[in-house]
Each structure stands twice: as structure tokens, then as C-alpha cells.
Coordinates of N, CA, C and O in Angstrom, one line a residue:
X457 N 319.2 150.3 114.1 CA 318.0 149.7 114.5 C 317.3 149.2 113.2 O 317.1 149.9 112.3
X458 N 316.9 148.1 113.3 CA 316.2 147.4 112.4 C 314.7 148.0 112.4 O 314.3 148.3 113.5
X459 N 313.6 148.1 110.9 CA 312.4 148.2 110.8 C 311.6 147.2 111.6 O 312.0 146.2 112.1
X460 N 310.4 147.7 111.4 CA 309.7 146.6 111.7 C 309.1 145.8 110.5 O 308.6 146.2 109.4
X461 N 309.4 144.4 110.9 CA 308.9 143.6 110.0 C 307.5 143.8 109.4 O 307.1 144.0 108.3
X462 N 306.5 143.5 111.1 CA 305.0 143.6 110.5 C 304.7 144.8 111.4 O 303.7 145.4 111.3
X463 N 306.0 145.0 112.5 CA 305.5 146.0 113.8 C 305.3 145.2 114.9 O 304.9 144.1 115.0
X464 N 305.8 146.1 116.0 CA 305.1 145.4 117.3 C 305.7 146.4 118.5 O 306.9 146.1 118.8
X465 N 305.4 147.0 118.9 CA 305.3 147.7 119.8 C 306.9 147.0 120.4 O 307.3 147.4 121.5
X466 N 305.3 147.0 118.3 CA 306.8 146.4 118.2 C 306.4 145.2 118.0 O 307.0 144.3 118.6
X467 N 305.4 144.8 117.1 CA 305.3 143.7 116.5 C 305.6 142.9 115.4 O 304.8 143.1 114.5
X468 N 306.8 141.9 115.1 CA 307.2 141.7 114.3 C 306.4 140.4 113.7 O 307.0 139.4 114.2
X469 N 305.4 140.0 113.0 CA 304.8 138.8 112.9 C 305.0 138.2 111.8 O 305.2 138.9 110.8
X470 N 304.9 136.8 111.8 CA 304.9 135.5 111.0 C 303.2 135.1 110.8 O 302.7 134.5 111.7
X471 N 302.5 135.5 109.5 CA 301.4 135.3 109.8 C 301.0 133.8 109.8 O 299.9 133.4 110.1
X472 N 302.4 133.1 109.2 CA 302.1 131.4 109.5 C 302.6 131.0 110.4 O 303.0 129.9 110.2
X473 N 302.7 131.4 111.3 CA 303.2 130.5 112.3 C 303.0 131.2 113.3 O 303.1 132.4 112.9
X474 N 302.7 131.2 114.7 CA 302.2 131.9 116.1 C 302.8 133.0 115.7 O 304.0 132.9 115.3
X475 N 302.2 134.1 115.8 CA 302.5 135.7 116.4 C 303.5 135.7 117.5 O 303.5 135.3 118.6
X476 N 304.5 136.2 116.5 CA 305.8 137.0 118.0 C 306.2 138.0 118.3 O 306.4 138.3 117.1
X477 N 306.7 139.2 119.1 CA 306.6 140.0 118.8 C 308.7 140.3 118.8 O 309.6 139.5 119.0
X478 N 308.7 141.8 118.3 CA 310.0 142.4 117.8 C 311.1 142.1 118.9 O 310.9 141.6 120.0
X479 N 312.3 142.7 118.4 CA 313.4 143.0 119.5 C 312.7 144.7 119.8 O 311.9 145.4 119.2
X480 N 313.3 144.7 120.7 CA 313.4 146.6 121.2 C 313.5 147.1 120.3 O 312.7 147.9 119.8
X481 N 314.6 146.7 119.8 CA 315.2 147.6 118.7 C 314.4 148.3 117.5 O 314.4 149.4 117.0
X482 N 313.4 146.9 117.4 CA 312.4 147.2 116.0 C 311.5 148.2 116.7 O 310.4 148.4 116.1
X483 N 311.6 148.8 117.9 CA 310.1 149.8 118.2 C 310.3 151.0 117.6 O 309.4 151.7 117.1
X484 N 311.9 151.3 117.4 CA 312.1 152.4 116.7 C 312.0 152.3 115.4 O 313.1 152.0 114.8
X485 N 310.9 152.5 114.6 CA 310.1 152.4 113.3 C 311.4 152.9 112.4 O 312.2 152.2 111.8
X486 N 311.5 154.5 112.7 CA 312.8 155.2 111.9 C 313.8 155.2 112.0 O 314.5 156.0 111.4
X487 N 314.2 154.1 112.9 CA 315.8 154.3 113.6 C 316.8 155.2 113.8 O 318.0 155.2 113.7
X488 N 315.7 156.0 114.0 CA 316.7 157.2 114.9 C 317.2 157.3 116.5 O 317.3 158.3 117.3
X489 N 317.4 155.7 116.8 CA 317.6 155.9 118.5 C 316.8 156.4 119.3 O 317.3 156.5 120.4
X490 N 315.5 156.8 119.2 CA 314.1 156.9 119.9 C 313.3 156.1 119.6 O 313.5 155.4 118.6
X491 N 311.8 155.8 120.6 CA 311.0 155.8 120.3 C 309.8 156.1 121.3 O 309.6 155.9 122.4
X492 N 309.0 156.9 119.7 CA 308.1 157.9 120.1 C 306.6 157.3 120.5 O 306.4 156.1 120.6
X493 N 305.7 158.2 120.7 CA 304.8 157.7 120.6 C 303.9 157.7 119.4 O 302.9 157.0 119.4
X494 N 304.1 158.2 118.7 CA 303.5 157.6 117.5 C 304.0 156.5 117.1 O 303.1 155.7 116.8
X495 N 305.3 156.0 116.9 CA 305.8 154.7 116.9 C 304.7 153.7 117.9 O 304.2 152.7 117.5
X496 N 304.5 154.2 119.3 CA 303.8 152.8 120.2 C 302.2 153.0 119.6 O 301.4 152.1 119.6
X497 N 301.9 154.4 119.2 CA 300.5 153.8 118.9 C 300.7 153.0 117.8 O 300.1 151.9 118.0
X498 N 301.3 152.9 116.3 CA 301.4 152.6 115.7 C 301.7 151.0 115.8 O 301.2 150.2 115.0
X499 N 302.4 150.6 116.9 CA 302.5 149.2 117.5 C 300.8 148.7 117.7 O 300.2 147.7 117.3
X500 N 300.6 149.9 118.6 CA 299.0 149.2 118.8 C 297.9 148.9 117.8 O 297.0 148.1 117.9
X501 N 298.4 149.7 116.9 CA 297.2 149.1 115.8 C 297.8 147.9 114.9 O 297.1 147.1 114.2
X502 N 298.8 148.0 115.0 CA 299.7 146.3 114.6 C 299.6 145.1 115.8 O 300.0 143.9 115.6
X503 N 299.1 145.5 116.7 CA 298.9 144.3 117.7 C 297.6 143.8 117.2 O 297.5 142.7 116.9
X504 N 296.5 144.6 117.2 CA 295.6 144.3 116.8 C 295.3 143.7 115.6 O 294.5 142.8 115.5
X505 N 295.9 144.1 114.6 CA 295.8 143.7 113.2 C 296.0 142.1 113.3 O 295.2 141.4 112.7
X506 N 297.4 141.6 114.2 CA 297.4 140.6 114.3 C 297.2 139.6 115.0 O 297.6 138.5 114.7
X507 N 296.4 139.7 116.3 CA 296.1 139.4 117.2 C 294.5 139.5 117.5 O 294.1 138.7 118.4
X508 N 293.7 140.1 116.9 CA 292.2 140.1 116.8 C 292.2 139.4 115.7 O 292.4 139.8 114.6
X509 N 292.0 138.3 116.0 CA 291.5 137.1 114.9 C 290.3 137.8 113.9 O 290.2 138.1 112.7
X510 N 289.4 137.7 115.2 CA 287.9 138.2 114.5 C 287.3 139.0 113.9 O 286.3 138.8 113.3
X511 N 288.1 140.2 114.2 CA 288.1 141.6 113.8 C 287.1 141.6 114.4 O 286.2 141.0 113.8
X512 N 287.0 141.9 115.2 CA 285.8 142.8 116.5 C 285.9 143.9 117.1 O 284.9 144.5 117.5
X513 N 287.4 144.3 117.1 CA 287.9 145.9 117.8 C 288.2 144.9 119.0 O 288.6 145.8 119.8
X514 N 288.2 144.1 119.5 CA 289.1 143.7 121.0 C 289.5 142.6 121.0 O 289.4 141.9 120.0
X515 N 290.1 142.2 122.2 CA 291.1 141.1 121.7 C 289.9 140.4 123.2 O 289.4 140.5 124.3
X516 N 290.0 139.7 122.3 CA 289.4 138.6 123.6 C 289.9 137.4 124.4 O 291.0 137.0 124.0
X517 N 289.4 136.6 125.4 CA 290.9 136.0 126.1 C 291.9 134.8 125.0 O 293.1 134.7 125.0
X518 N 291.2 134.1 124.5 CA 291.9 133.4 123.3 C 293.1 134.3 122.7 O 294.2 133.9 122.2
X519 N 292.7 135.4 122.7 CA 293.2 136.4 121.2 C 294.8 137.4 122.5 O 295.9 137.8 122.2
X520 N 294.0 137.3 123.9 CA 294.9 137.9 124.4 C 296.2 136.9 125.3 O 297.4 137.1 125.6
X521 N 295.4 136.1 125.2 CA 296.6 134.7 125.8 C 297.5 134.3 124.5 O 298.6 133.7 124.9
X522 N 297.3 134.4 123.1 CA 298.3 134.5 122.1 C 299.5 135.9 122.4 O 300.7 136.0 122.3
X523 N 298.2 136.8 122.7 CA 299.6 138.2 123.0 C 300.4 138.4 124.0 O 301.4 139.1 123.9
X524 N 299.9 137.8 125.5 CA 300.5 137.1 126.7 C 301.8 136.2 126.1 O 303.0 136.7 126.2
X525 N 301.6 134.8 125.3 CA 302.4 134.1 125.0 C 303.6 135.0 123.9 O 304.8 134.7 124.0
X526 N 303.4 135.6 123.3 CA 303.9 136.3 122.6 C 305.2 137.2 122.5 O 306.2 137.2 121.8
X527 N 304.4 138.0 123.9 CA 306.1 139.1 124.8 C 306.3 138.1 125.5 O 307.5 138.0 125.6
X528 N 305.8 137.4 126.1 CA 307.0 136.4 127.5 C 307.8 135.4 126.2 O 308.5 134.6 126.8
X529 N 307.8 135.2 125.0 CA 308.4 134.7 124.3 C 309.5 135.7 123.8 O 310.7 135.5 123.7
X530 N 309.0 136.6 123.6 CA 309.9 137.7 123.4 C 310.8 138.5 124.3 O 311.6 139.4 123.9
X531 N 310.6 138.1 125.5 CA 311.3 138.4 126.4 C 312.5 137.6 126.6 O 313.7 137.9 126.6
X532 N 311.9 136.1 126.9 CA 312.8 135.2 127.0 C 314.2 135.2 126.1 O 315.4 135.3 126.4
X533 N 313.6 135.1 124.5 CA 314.7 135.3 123.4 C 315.7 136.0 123.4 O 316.8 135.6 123.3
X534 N 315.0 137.5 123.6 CA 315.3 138.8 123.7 C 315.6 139.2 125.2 O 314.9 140.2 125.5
X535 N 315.9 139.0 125.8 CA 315.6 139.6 127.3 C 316.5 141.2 127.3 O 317.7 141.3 127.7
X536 N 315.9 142.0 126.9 CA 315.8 143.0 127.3 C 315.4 144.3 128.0 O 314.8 143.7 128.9
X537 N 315.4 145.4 128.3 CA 314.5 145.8 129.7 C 313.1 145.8 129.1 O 312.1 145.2 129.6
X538 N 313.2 146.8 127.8 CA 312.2 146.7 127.1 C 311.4 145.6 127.2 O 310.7 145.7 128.2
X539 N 311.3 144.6 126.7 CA 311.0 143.3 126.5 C 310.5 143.1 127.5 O 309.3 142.9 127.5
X540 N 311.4 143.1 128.7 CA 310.4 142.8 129.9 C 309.3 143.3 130.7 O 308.4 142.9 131.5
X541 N 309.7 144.7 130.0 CA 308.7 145.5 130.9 C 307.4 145.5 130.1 O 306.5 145.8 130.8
X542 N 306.9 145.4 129.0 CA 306.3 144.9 128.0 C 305.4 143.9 128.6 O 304.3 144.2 129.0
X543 N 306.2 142.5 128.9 CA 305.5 141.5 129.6 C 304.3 141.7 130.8 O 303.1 141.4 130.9
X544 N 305.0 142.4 131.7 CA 304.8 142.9 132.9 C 303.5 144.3 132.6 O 302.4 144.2 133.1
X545 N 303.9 145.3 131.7 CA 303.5 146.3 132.2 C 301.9 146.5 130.7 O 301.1 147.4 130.4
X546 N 302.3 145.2 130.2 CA 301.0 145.5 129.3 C 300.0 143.7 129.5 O 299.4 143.2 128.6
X547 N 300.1 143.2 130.6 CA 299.2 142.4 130.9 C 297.9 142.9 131.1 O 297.6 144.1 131.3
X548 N 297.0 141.6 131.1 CA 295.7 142.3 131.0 C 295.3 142.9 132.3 O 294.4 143.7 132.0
X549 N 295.7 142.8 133.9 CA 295.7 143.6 134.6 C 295.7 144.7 134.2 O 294.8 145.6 134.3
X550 N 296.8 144.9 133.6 CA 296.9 146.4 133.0 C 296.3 147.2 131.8 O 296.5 148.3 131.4
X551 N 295.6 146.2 131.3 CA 294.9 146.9 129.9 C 293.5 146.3 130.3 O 292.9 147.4 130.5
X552 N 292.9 145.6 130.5 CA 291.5 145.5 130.8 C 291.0 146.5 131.8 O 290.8 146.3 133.0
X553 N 290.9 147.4 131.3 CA 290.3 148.6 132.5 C 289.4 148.5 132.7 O 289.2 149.0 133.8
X554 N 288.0 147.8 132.1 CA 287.0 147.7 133.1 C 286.7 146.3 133.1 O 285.6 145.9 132.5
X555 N 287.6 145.6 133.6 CA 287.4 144.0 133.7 C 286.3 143.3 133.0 O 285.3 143.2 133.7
X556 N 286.3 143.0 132.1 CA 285.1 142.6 131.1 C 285.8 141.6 130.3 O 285.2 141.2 129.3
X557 N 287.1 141.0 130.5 CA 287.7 140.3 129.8 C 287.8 140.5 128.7 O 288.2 139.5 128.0
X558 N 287.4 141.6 128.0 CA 288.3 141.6 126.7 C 289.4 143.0 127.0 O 289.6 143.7 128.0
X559 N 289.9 143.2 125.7 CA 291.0 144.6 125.9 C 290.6 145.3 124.1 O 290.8 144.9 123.0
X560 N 290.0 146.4 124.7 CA 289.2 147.1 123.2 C 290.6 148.3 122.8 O 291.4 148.8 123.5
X561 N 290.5 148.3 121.8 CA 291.6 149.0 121.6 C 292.1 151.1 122.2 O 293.1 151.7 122.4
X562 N 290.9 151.5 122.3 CA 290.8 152.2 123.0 C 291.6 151.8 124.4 O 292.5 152.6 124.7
X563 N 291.5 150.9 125.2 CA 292.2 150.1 126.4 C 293.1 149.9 126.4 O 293.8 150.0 127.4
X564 N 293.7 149.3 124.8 CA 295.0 149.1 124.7 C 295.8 150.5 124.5 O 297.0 150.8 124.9
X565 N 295.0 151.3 123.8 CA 295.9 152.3 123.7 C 296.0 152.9 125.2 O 297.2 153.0 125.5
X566 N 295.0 153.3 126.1 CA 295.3 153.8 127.3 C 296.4 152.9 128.2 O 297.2 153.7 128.6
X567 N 296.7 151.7 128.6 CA 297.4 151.0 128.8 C 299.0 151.6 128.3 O 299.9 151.9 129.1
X568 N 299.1 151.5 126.9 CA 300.4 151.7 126.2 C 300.6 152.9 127.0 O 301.6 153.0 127.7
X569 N 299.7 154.1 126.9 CA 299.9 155.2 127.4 C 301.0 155.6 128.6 O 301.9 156.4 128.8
X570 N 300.2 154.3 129.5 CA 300.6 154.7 130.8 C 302.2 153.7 130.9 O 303.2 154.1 131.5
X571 N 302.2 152.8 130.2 CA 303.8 152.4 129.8 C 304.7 152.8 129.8 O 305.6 152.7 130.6
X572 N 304.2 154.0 128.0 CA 305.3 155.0 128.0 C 305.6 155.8 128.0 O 306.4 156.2 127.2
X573 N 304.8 156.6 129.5 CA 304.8 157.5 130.3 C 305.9 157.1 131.7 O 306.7 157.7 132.4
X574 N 305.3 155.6 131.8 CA 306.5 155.0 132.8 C 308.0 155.1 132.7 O 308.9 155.4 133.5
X575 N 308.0 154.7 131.0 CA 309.4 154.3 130.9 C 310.4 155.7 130.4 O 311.6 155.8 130.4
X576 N 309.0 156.7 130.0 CA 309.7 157.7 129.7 C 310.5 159.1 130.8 O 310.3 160.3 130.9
X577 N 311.3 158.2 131.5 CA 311.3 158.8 132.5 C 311.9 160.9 133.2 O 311.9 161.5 134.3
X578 N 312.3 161.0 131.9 CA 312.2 162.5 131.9 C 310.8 163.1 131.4 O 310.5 164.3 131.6
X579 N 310.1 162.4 130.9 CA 309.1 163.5 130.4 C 308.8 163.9 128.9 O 307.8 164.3 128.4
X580 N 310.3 163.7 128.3 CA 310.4 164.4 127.4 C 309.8 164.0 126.3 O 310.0 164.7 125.3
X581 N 309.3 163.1 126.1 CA 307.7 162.6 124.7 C 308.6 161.5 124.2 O 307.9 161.2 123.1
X582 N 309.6 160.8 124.2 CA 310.3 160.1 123.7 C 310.8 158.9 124.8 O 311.1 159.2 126.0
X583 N 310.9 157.5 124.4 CA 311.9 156.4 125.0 C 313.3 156.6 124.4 O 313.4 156.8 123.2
X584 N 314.3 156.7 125.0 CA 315.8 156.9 124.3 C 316.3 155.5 125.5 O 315.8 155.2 126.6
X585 N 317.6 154.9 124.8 CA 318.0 153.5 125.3 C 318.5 153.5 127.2 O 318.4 152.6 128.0
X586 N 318.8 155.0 127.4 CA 318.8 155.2 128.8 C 318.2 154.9 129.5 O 318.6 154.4 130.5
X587 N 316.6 155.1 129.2 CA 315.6 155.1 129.9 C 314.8 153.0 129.9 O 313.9 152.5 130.5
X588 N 315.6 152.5 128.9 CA 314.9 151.4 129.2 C 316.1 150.2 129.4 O 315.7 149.0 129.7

């Protein structure tokens, strides 16, 4: 498994040219064939980094329609489960928890939470390639 470039939940970014994010593969920071959650928080504050233009602490709809365009780009490339379920399972339905149109990182983190809690589907604190 490859590092992450800049990260991204693997966010791997180009700071010249549109934000895209990683393959799967790059979520596993240490590549040891998991990935933990310190790995996905660690995405989350790399989403941020590159995706809050303004530095405000939230991404706002400009800032989150780059991160929208971003995994369905990455999906497409990549189409992996991961990847897809990314698209899907970290839209702003799913991270704007109190509809206010932005996604504060606190939001984003509970959001990722509930991801990879989904995907983790034993329990066991870890994503392994089975499970996605």
C-alpha cells in the first residue's frame, strides 16, 4: 500500500490543480493492510487542510461541492468499494448534522465515525480489505 501523498481519508492532493482524493489503498497511512481510525481521523484533518479554503473550521458549500466533486472523481478513476462508499456515505446529508450548510469539523469527524463504524463490520476498531 502506498503512503499518502498529502492524505485523504485519504486525501491525496495537488495543491495546483483541483483537490482529488487517494486510492483506498493510500487510507492505510502505514501499510500494514488496515485502516484504523486514527488513520480516518487523520484524513479528516487533511480534508480540511485542503478543502477549507478560508480557514474557518468548516467547509462551506463552495468548499464542500469541491469535496463532493472530488470522491465521485475518485470513485469514478478508482472505483473501488471504498471509494464508493466515501461518495455515498460522507455526503453532506450525512455530515451536516444540523443542516446549517456548512460541515464543522467536529461534523466531519462524527460523520467519518459513523462510516467506519459501518464499514467496520466486525467491530473490531479496524477496516481490513474484507470488509470493504
Amino acid at each position: 500500500m502506498r503512503n499518502l501523498l498529502i492524505g485523504s481519508a485519504f486525501v491525496s492532493f495537488s495543491l495546483l490543480a483541483a483537490p482529488t482524493l487517494a486510492a483506498a489503498d493510500d487510507w492505510d497511512m502505514d501499510a500494514d493492510g488496515t485502516i484504523t481510525w486514527a488513520e480516518v481521523e487523520e484524513t479528516r484533518k487533511r480534508i480540511f487542510e485542503t478543502f477549507d479554503k478560508d480557514g474557518d473550521g468548516a467547509l462551506d458549500n463552495a468548499e464542500y461541492t469541491a469535496f463532493d466533486e472530488a470522491r465521485a472523481a475518485e470513485a469514478e478513476s478508482n472505483p473501488t468499494s471504498l471509494a464508493k462508499r466515501a461518495v455515498a456515505g460522507l455526503s453532506r446529508a450525512n455530515t451536516d448534522l444540523n443542516l446549517d450548510g456548512r460541515v464543522t469539523r467536529a461534523e466531519m469527524d462524527t460523520a467519518m465515525r459513523a462510516w467506519f463504524d459501518n464499514i467496520d463490520k466486525d467491530g473490531d476498531g479496524v477496516i481490513t480489505k474484507g470488509e470493504y
